[in-house]
Coordinates of C-alpha atoms and ligand atoms in Angstrom, one line a residue:
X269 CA -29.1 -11.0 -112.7
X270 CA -26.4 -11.3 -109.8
X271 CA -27.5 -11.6 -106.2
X272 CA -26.3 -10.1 -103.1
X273 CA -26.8 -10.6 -99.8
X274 CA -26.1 -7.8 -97.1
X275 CA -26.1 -9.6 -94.0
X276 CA -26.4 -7.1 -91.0
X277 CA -26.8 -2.8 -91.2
X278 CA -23.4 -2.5 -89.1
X279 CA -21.0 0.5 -89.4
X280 CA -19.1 -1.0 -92.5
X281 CA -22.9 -2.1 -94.2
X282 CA -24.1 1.2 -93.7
X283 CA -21.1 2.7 -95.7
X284 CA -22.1 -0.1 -98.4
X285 CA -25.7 1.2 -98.7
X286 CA -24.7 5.0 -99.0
X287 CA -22.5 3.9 -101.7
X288 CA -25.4 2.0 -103.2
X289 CA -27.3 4.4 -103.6
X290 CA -25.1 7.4 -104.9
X291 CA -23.7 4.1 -107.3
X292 CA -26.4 1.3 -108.1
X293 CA -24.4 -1.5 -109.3
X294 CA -25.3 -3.2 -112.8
X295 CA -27.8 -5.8 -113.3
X296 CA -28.1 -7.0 -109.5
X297 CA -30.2 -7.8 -106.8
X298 CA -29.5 -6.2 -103.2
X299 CA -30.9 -7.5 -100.0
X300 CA -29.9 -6.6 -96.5
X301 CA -30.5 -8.6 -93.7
X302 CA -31.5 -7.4 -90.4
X303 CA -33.6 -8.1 -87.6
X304 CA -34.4 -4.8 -86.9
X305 CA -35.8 -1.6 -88.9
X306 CA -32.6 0.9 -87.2
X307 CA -28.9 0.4 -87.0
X308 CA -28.8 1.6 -83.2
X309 CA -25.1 3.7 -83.2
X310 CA -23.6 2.1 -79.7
X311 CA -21.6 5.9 -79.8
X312 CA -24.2 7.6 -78.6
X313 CA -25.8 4.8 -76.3
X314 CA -24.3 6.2 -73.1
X315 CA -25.6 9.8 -74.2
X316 CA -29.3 8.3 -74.6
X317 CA -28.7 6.9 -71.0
X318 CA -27.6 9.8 -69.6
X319 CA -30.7 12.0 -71.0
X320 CA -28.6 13.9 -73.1
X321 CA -30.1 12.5 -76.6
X322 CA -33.6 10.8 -77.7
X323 CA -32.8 7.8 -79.0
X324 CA -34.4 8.4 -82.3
X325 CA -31.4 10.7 -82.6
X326 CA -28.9 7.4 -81.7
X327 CA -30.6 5.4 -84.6
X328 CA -29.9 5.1 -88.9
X329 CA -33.3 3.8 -90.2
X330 CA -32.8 1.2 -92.1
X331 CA -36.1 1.1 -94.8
X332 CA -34.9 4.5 -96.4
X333 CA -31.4 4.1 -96.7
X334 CA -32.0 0.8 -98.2
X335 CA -34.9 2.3 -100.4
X336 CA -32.2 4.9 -101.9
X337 CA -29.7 1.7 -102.3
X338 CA -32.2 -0.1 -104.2
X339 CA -32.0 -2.6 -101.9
X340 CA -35.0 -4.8 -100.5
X341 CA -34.9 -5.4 -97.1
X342 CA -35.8 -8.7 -95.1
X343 CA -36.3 -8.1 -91.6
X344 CA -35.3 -11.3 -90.0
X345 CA -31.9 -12.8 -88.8
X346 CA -29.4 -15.4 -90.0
X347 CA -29.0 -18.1 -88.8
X348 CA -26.9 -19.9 -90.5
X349 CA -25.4 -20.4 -94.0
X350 CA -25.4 -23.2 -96.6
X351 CA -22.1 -22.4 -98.4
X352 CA -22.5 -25.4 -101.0
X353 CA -25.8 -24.0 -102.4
X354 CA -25.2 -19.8 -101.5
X355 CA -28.1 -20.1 -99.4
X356 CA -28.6 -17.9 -96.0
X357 CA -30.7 -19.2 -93.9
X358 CA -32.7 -17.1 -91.6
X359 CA -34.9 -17.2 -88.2
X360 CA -38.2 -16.5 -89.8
X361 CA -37.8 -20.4 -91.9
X362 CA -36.7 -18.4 -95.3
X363 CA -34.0 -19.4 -97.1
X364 CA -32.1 -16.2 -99.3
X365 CA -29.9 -17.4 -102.5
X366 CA -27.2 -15.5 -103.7
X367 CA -23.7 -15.3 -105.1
X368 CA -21.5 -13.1 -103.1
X369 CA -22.3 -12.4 -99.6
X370 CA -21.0 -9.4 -97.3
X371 CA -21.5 -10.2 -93.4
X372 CA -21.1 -7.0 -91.0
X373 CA -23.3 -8.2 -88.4
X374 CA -21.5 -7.2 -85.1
X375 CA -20.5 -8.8 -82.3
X376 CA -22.2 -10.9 -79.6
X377 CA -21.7 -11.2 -75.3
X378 CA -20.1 -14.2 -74.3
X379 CA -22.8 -15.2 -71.6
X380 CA -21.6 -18.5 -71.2
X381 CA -18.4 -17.5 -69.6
X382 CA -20.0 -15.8 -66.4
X383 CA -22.5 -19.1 -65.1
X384 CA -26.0 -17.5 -64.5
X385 CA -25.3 -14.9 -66.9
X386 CA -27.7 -15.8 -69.1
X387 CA -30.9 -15.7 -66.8
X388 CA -30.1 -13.3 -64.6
X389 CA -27.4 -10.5 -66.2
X390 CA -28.6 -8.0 -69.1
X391 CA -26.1 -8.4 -72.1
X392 CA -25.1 -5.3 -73.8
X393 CA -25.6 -7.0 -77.4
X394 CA -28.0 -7.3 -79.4
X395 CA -27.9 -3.5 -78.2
X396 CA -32.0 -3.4 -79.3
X397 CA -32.6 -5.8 -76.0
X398 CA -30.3 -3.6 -73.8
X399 CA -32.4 -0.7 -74.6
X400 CA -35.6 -2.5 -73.7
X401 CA -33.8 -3.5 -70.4
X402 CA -32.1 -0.5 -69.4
X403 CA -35.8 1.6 -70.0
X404 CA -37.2 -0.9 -67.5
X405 CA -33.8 -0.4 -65.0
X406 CA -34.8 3.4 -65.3
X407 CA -38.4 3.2 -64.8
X408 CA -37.3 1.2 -61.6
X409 CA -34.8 3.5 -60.1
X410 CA -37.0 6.2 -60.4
X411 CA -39.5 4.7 -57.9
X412 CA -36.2 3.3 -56.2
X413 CA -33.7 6.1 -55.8
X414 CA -31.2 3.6 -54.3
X415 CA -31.5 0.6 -56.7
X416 CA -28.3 -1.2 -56.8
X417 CA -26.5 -2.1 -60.1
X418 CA -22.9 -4.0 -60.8
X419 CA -21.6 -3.9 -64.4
X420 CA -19.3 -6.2 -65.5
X421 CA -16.6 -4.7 -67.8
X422 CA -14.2 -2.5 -67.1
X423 CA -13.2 -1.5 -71.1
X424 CA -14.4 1.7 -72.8
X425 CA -18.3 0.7 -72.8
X426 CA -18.7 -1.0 -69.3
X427 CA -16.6 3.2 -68.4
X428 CA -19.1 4.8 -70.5
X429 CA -22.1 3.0 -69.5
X430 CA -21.0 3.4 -65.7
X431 CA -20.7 7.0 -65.8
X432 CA -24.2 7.7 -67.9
X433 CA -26.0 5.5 -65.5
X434 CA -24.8 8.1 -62.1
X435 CA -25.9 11.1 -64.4
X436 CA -29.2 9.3 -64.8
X437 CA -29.4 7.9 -61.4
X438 CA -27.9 10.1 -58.7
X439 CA -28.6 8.0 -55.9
X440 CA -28.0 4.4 -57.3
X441 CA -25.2 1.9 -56.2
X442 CA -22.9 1.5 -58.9
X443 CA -20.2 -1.5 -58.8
X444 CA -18.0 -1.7 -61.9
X445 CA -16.3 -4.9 -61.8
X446 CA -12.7 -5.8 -64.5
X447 CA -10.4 -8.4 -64.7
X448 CA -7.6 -5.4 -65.2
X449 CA -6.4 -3.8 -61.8
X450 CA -7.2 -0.3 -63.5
X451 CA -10.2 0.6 -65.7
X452 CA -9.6 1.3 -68.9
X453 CA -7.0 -1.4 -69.8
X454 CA -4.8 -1.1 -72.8
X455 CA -5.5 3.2 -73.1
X456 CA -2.9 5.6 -71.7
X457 CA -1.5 5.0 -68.0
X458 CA -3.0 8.8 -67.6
X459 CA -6.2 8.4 -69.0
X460 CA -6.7 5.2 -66.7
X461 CA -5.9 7.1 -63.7
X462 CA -8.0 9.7 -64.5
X463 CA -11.0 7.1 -64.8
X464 CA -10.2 5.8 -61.0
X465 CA -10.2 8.9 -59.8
X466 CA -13.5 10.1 -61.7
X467 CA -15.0 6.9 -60.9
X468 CA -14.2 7.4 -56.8
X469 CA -15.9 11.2 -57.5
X470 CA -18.7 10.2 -58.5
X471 CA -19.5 7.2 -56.1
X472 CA -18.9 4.2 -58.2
X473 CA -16.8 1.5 -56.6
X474 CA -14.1 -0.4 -58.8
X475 CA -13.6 -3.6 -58.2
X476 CA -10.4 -4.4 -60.3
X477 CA -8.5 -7.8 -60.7
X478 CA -11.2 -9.9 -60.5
X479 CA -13.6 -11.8 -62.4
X480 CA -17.2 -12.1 -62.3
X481 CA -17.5 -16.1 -61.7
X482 CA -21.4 -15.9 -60.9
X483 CA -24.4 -13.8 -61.1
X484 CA -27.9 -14.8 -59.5
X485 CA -31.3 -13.1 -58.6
X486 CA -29.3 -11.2 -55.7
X487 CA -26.0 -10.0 -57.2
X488 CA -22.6 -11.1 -59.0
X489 CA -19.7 -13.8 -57.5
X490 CA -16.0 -12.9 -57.5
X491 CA -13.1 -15.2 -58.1
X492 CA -12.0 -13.7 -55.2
X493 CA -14.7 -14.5 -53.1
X494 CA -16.6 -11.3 -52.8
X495 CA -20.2 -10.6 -53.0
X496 CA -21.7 -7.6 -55.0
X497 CA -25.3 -7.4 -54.3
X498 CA -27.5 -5.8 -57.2
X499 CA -30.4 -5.7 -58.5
X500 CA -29.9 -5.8 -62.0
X501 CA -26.5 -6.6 -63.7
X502 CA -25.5 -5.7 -66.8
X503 CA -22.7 -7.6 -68.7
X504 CA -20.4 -5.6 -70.9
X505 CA -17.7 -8.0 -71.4
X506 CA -16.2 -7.2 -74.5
X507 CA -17.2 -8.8 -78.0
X508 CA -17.4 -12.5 -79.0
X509 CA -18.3 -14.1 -81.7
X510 CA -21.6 -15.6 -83.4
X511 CA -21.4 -19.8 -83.8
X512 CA -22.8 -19.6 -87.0
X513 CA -19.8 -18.7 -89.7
X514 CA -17.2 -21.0 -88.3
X515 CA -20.3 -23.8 -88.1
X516 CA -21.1 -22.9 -91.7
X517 CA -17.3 -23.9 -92.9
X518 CA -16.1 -20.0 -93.0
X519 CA -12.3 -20.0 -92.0
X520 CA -12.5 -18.5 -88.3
X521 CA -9.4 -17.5 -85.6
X522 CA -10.0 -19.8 -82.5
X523 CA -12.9 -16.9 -80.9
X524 CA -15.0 -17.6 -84.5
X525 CA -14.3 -14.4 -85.9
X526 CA -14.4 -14.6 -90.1
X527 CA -10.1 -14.8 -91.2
X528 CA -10.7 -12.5 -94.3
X529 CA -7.3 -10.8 -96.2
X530 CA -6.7 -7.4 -96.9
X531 CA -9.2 -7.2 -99.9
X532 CA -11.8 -7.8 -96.6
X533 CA -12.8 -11.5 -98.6
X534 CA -12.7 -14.3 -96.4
X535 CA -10.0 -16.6 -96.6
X536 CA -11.6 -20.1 -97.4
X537 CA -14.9 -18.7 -99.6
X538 CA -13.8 -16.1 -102.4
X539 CA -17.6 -15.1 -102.8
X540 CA -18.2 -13.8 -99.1
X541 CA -17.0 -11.0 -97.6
X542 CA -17.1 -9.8 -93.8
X543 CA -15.6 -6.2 -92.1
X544 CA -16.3 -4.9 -88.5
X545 CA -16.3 -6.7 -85.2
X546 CA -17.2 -10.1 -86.9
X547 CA -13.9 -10.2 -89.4
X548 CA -10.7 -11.0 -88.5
X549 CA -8.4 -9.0 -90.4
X550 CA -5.2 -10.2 -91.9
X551 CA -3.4 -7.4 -89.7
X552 CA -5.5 -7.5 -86.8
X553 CA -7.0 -4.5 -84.8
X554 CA -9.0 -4.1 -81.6
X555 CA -12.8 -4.9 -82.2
X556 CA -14.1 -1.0 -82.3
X557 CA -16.5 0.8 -84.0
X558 CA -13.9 2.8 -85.7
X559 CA -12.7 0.1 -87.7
X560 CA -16.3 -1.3 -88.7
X561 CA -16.7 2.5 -90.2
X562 CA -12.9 2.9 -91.6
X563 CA -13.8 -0.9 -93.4
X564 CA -17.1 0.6 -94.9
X565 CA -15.3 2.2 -98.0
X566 CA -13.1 -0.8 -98.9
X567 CA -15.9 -3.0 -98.7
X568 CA -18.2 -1.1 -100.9
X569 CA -15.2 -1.1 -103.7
X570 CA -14.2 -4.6 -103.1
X571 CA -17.9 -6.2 -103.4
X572 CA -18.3 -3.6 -106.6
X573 CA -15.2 -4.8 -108.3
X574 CA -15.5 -8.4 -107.5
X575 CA -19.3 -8.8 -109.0
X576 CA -17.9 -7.0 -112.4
X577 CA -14.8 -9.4 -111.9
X578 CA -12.1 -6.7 -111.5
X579 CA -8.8 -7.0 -109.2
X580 CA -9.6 -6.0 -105.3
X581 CA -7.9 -3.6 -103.7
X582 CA -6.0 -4.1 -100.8
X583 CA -6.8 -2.1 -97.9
X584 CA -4.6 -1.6 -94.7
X585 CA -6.0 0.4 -91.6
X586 CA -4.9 2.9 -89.9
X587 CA -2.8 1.6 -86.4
X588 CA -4.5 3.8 -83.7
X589 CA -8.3 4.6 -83.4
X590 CA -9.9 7.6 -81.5
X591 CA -11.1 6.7 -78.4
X592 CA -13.6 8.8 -77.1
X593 CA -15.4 7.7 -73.6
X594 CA -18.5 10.0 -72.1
X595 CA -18.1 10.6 -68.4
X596 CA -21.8 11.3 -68.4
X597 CA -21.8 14.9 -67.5
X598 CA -20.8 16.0 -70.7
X599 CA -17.2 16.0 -70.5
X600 CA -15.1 13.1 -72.1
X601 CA -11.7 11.3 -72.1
X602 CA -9.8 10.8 -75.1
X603 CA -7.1 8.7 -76.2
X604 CA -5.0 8.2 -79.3
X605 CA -2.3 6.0 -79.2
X606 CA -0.4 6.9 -76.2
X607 CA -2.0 10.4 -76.1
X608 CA -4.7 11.3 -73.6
X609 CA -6.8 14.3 -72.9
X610 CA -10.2 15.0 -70.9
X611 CA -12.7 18.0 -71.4
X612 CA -15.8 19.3 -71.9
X613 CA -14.4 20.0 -75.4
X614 CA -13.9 16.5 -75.9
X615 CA -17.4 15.8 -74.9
X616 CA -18.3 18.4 -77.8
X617 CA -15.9 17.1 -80.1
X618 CA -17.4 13.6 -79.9
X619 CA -20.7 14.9 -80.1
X620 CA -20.3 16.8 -83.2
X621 CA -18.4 13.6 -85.0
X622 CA -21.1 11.2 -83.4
X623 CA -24.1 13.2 -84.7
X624 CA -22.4 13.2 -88.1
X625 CA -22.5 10.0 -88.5
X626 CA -25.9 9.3 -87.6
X627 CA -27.2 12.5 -89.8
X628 CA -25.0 11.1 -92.7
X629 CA -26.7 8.0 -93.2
X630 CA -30.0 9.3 -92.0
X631 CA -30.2 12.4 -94.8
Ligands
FAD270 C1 -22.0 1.0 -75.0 C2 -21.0 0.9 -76.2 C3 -20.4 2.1 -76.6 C4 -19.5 2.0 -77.6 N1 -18.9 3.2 -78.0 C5 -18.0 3.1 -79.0 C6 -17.3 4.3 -79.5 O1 -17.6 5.4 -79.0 N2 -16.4 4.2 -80.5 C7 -16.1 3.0 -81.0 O2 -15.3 2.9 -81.9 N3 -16.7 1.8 -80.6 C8 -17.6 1.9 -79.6 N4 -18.2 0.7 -79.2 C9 -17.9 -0.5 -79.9 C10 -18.7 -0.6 -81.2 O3 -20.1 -0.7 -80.7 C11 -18.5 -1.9 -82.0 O4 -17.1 -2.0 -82.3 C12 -19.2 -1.7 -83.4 O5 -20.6 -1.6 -83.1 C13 -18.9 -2.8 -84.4 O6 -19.6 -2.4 -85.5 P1 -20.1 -3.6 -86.5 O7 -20.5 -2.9 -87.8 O8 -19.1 -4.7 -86.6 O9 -21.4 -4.2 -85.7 P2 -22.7 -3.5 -85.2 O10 -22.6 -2.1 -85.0 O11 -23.1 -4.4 -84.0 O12 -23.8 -3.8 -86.3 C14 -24.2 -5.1 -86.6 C15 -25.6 -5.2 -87.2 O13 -25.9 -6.5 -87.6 C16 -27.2 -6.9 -87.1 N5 -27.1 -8.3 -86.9 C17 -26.7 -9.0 -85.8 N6 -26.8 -10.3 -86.0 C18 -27.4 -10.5 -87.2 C19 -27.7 -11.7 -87.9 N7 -27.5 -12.9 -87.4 N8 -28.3 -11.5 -89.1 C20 -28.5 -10.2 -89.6 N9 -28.2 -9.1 -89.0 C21 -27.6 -9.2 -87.8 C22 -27.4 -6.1 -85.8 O14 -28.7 -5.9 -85.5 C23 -26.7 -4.8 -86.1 O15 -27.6 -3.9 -86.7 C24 -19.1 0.8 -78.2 C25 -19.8 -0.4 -77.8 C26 -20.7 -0.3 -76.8 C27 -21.4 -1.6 -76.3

């Protein structure tokens, strides 16, 4: 019997188990990984925020798509690996044996970078803990209308998280704080000006060009000197990387992520795989959900023909992802490549796709 270990229920795992389970593969063992029972989609995150979904409906469960994949699942988290005896260690003291390994476990917040981070910002990963903290920054602002809250991260999901938070909270004091002068970097020069302009409607104040150097009990430091009080702060800054795989010997680029080639097999251990945020693809792309999904298919044939030792597949993705961004009030921007457009039909069109998703895995 062969062994192997799912680490993680990501977007590209998810894929993996579907495929699983329409396909059980010969004479082996399947366990995933994960240290919770739900694979929360970060897609719909801002619309559980802004009221507009429960978050059941924001969630795969895990237990029955890995019951259909014929899959056990251990609910704990790795660790670390012992590549000389295929052994994943985990948090709850087990140790899980196998022979090829898949990792899609996600990315992490780099809360070292911002001093104080750590005790006194909420980190938008693991995304289960920013759930638990945003309930509690709800419950607050509802006996504090005015509650002040800076978030540090002026991409796609520090936009996103900005804008669900004023539908929730009509009366809070919203900072966004990025290191770019406009939100938004890297999208369409339209789309970004659209942002600033939405974001100066509805109250939130930009502060671009800087850096958050600081955050304490009463707010976040500037490089540039300036003071943002808040109450809570919520650090959205982008994904890093685990220590873990480069510690365990895995070939890593200098942020840790896993070097793997086109088959999605990493580069220095022929019997692991990785996909999503964590891998670093031979032809890189921006770390985005799109991606993890879009590397679900590959990864299921790869890992299938590699156990019954037949030649991998290359697989080369797509140049431009979809990039659709809430604005809270169910309306959306959209970007693809240099492309931009805004809507309540884009709302709706990101809706329909991100329910999909969820009710694809979850049937
Ligand atoms: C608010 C927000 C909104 C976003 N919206 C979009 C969007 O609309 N479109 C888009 O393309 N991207 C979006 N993103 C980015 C997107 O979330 C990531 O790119 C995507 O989640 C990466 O998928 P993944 O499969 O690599 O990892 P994840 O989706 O993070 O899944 C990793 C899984 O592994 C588990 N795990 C973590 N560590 C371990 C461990 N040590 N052992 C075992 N299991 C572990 C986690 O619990 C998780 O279930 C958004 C991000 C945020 C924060």
């Amino acid at each position: 019997m062969k062994r192997l270990v799912l680490l993680g229920g990501g977007h590209a795992h998810v894929h993996v188990l579907d495929a699983l389970a329409r396909a059980p593969l010969p004479d082996t063992e399947v366990t995933l990984v994960s240290p919770y029972p739900q694979q929360i989609y970060s897609g719909m995150l801002p619309g559980w925020i802004a009221g507009h979904y429960p978050l059941d409906a924001c969630a795969i469960a895990l237990p029955p798509l890995a019951a259909r994949a014929g899959c056990t699942l251990r609910q704990t988290r790795a660790i670390a690996l012992d590549l000389a005896a295929r052994d994943v260690l985990c948090a709850d003291g087990a140790r899980i044996g196998f022979d090829w390994l898949s990792i899609d476990t996600g990315p992490t917040t780099a809360r070292h970078r911002i001093a104080g981070a750590d005790a006194h910002a909420l980190a938008v990963r693991p995304i289960e803990s920013f759930v638990d903290g945003i309930a509690r920054l709800l419950a607050e602002a509802a006996e504090t209308p005015t509650l002040a809250v800076a978030i540090i991260g002026g991409g796609a999901a520090g936009v996103e998280l900005a804008f669900a938070l004023r539908q929730r909270c009509p009366d809070a004091r919203l900072s966004l704080i990025g290191s770019a002068a406009r939100p938004l970097d890297g999208l369409p020069r339209r789309l970004q000006h659209r942002a600033n302009a939405l974001l100066a409607d509805r109250r939130i104040a930009w502060h671009g060009g800087r850096r958050a150097q600081r955050v304490d009990a009463t707010g976040v430091a500037l490089d540039d000197g300036t003071r943002i009080a808040a109450r809570h702060v919520l650090q959205v800054t982008g994904a890093a990387a685990p220590r873990w795989p480069a510690a365990a010997g895995l070939a890593c680029d200098d942020g840790g992520f896993i070097r793997v080639d086109a088959s999605l097999r990493s580069t220095s251990h022929p019997f692991v795989f990785a996909a999503g945020d964590i891998a670093r693809y031979s032809d890189p792309r921006p770390k985005s959900g799109v991606f993890a999904v879009r590397a679900g298919p590959p990864l299921a044939a790869n890992l299938r023909a590699a156990i019954g030792t037949e030649a991998l597949t290359p697989w080369r993705a797509q140049r431009c992802a979809l990039y659709l961004i809430s604005t809270g009030n169910r309306h959306a921007l959209a970007a693809w490549g240099p492309l931009a457009w805004w809507g309540d039909w884009v709302w709706r069109w990101k809706d329909r796709i991100d329910r999909r998703f969820v009710a694809r895995f979850s049937a």
